[in-house]
mmCIF file of C-alpha atoms (C1' of nucleotides) in Angstrom:
data_model
loop_
_atom_site.group_PDB
_atom_site.id
_atom_site.type_symbol
_atom_site.label_atom_id
_atom_site.label_comp_id
_atom_site.label_asym_id
_atom_site.label_seq_id
_atom_site.Cartn_x
_atom_site.Cartn_y
_atom_site.Cartn_z
ATOM 1 C CA MET A 1 -13.783 55.147 41.148
ATOM 2 C CA LYS A 2 -12.128 52.811 38.753
ATOM 3 C CA PRO A 3 -14.735 51.389 36.382
ATOM 4 C CA GLU A 4 -12.283 48.790 35.081
ATOM 5 C CA SER A 5 -11.852 46.939 38.361
ATOM 6 C CA HIS A 6 -13.991 44.001 37.450
ATOM 7 C CA HIS A 7 -11.254 41.382 37.272
ATOM 8 C CA SER A 8 -11.340 40.244 40.868
ATOM 9 C CA THR A 9 -8.902 41.152 43.560
ATOM 10 C CA ALA A 10 -10.194 38.539 45.947
ATOM 11 C CA TYR A 11 -6.836 37.760 47.500
ATOM 12 C CA PRO A 12 -6.853 40.661 49.982
ATOM 13 C CA ARG A 13 -10.246 39.571 51.289
ATOM 14 C CA ILE A 14 -9.043 35.995 51.627
ATOM 15 C CA TYR A 15 -5.887 37.039 53.430
ATOM 16 C CA ALA A 16 -7.872 39.235 55.809
ATOM 17 C CA VAL A 17 -9.988 36.256 56.858
ATOM 18 C CA VAL A 18 -7.000 33.948 57.302
ATOM 19 C CA ALA A 19 -5.246 36.605 59.359
ATOM 20 C CA ALA A 20 -8.194 36.561 61.755
ATOM 21 C CA ILE A 21 -7.986 32.839 62.574
ATOM 22 C CA PRO A 22 -6.924 32.604 66.244
ATOM 23 C CA ARG A 23 -3.854 30.724 67.357
ATOM 24 C CA GLY A 24 -4.669 27.071 68.110
ATOM 25 C CA LYS A 25 -7.683 27.071 65.813
ATOM 26 C CA VAL A 26 -8.137 26.070 62.176
ATOM 27 C CA ALA A 27 -10.509 26.921 59.336
ATOM 28 C CA THR A 28 -11.277 24.998 56.158
ATOM 29 C CA TYR A 29 -10.701 26.376 52.674
ATOM 30 C CA GLY A 30 -14.429 26.445 52.097
ATOM 31 C CA GLN A 31 -15.023 28.245 55.379
ATOM 32 C CA VAL A 32 -12.470 30.905 54.511
ATOM 33 C CA ALA A 33 -14.018 31.332 51.077
ATOM 34 C CA GLU A 34 -17.468 31.837 52.529
ATOM 35 C CA LEU A 35 -16.273 34.298 55.168
ATOM 36 C CA ALA A 36 -14.460 36.217 52.444
ATOM 37 C CA GLY A 37 -17.697 36.535 50.499
ATOM 38 C CA LEU A 38 -16.712 33.917 47.920
ATOM 39 C CA PRO A 39 -19.070 30.989 48.602
ATOM 40 C CA GLY A 40 -18.204 27.853 46.679
ATOM 41 C CA ARG A 41 -14.770 29.047 45.674
ATOM 42 C CA ALA A 42 -12.663 27.076 48.128
ATOM 43 C CA ARG A 43 -10.253 26.332 45.343
ATOM 44 C CA GLN A 44 -9.381 29.996 44.945
ATOM 45 C CA VAL A 45 -8.468 30.102 48.617
ATOM 46 C CA GLY A 46 -5.979 27.328 48.045
ATOM 47 C CA TYR A 47 -4.660 29.245 45.082
ATOM 48 C CA ALA A 48 -4.252 32.357 47.218
ATOM 49 C CA MET A 49 -2.359 30.397 49.876
ATOM 50 C CA HIS A 50 -0.035 29.006 47.246
ATOM 51 C CA ALA A 51 0.762 32.534 46.115
ATOM 52 C CA LEU A 52 2.069 33.630 49.525
ATOM 53 C CA ASP A 53 5.751 34.288 50.131
ATOM 54 C CA ALA A 54 7.706 32.070 52.507
ATOM 55 C CA ASP A 55 8.096 34.927 54.986
ATOM 56 C CA THR A 56 4.461 36.053 54.979
ATOM 57 C CA PRO A 57 2.879 37.141 58.266
ATOM 58 C CA ILE A 58 -0.382 35.474 57.196
ATOM 59 C CA PRO A 59 -1.027 32.307 59.307
ATOM 60 C CA TRP A 60 -1.575 30.117 56.249
ATOM 61 C CA HIS A 61 -0.918 26.963 58.288
ATOM 62 C CA ARG A 62 -4.298 27.339 60.040
ATOM 63 C CA VAL A 63 -6.152 26.529 56.838
ATOM 64 C CA VAL A 64 -6.901 22.835 56.286
ATOM 65 C CA ASN A 65 -9.270 20.896 54.030
ATOM 66 C CA ALA A 66 -12.847 19.878 54.863
ATOM 67 C CA ARG A 67 -11.716 16.468 56.084
ATOM 68 C CA GLY A 68 -9.482 18.000 58.718
ATOM 69 C CA GLU A 69 -6.323 17.077 56.876
ATOM 70 C CA ILE A 70 -3.397 19.068 55.589
ATOM 71 C CA SER A 71 -3.938 19.231 51.867
ATOM 72 C CA PRO A 72 -1.238 17.389 49.934
ATOM 73 C CA ARG A 73 0.973 19.675 47.857
ATOM 74 C CA THR A 74 1.988 18.748 44.367
ATOM 75 C CA ALA A 75 5.313 20.443 45.033
ATOM 76 C CA GLY A 76 6.213 17.957 47.751
ATOM 77 C CA PRO A 77 5.650 17.088 51.408
ATOM 78 C CA GLU A 78 7.941 19.807 52.796
ATOM 79 C CA ALA A 79 5.338 22.528 53.231
ATOM 80 C CA GLY A 80 2.873 20.059 54.691
ATOM 81 C CA THR A 81 5.369 18.872 57.252
ATOM 82 C CA LEU A 82 6.031 22.456 58.299
ATOM 83 C CA GLN A 83 2.307 23.141 58.499
ATOM 84 C CA ARG A 84 1.722 20.231 60.833
ATOM 85 C CA GLN A 85 4.672 21.280 62.961
ATOM 86 C CA LEU A 86 3.388 24.841 63.281
ATOM 87 C CA LEU A 87 -0.082 23.624 64.261
ATOM 88 C CA GLU A 88 1.220 21.179 66.846
ATOM 89 C CA THR A 89 3.245 24.006 68.352
ATOM 90 C CA GLU A 90 -0.056 25.856 68.821
ATOM 91 C CA GLY A 91 -1.564 22.858 70.565
ATOM 92 C CA VAL A 92 -3.511 21.348 67.685
ATOM 93 C CA ARG A 93 -3.477 17.555 67.996
ATOM 94 C CA PHE A 94 -3.402 15.181 65.021
ATOM 95 C CA GLY A 95 -4.961 11.754 65.104
ATOM 96 C CA VAL A 96 -3.814 8.655 63.300
ATOM 97 C CA GLY A 97 -4.050 9.321 59.600
ATOM 98 C CA GLY A 98 -2.993 12.934 60.063
ATOM 99 C CA ARG A 99 -6.530 14.029 60.852
ATOM 100 C CA ILE A 100 -7.588 16.955 63.003
ATOM 101 C CA GLN A 101 -10.951 16.799 64.813
ATOM 102 C CA LEU A 102 -12.728 19.740 63.256
ATOM 103 C CA ASP A 103 -15.529 19.700 65.818
ATOM 104 C CA ARG A 104 -12.880 20.505 68.375
ATOM 105 C CA TYR A 105 -10.476 22.856 66.607
ATOM 106 C CA ARG A 106 -12.536 24.611 63.975
ATOM 107 C CA TRP A 107 -12.632 28.367 64.352
ATOM 108 C CA ASN A 108 -16.091 29.752 65.034
ATOM 109 C CA PRO A 109 -15.960 33.477 64.120
ATOM 110 C CA ALA A 110 -19.351 34.084 65.724
ATOM 111 C CA THR A 111 -17.941 33.639 69.201
ATOM 112 C "C1'" DC B 1 -9.673 31.010 22.193
ATOM 113 C "C1'" DC B 2 -8.961 26.188 23.897
ATOM 114 C "C1'" DA B 3 -6.996 22.558 27.045
ATOM 115 C "C1'" DC B 4 -5.159 21.476 31.188
ATOM 116 C "C1'" DT B 5 -3.886 22.028 36.011
ATOM 117 C "C1'" DG B 6 -4.643 22.611 40.934
ATOM 118 C "C1'" DA B 7 -3.139 24.307 49.220
ATOM 119 C "C1'" DC B 8 -11.069 22.443 47.336
ATOM 120 C "C1'" DG B 9 -15.662 20.503 48.265
ATOM 121 C "C1'" DA B 10 -20.506 18.636 47.799
ATOM 122 C "C1'" DG B 11 -22.721 14.867 45.973
ATOM 123 C "C1'" DT B 12 -23.149 9.983 44.609
ATOM 124 C "C1'" DG B 13 -22.560 4.898 44.819
ATOM 125 C "C1'" DG C 1 -15.358 5.608 54.913
ATOM 126 C "C1'" DC C 2 -13.401 5.396 50.156
ATOM 127 C "C1'" DA C 3 -13.292 6.305 45.074
ATOM 128 C "C1'" DC C 4 -15.195 8.891 41.671
ATOM 129 C "C1'" DT C 5 -17.551 12.834 39.203
ATOM 130 C "C1'" DC C 6 -18.612 17.449 38.608
ATOM 131 C "C1'" DG C 7 -18.546 22.504 39.592
ATOM 132 C "C1'" DC C 8 -15.623 26.123 40.742
ATOM 133 C "C1'" DC C 9 -12.024 29.753 38.434
ATOM 134 C "C1'" DA C 10 -7.130 31.871 38.092
ATOM 135 C "C1'" DG C 11 -2.966 30.845 35.917
ATOM 136 C "C1'" DT C 12 -0.197 28.772 32.195
ATOM 137 C "C1'" DG C 13 1.090 27.324 27.445
#
DNA sequence: CCACTGACGAGTG
DNA sequence: GCACTCGCCAGTG
């Protein structure tokens, strides 16, 4: 074993959870964090998403914020527009205000 | 080491 | 429901 591995490698765990979100469903950053064994660290999930390559197989677009919205990027609206497009292609409907009804589309891993 | 930032979120008013 | 504060912590300068 490597005794020096204390500086977290949480990204793989986060990506594993995101990869498990079914098509047409969404999960919140906080939900992903909790499922990855990192309760209260929703922010790190966002950080992990930001670190993904453009051609990643990870379905990053299925992760939205706790209000059911696509989180605004500092970099610009481009990624957000793509995210919404990808979700709509999977059948996820957006209401006025760019809101998704979480009670309807949220992924429930228990089922 | 310190200050600041940021794909977040619960709590408060 | 909105605006704000505070906690969270990796990355950057």
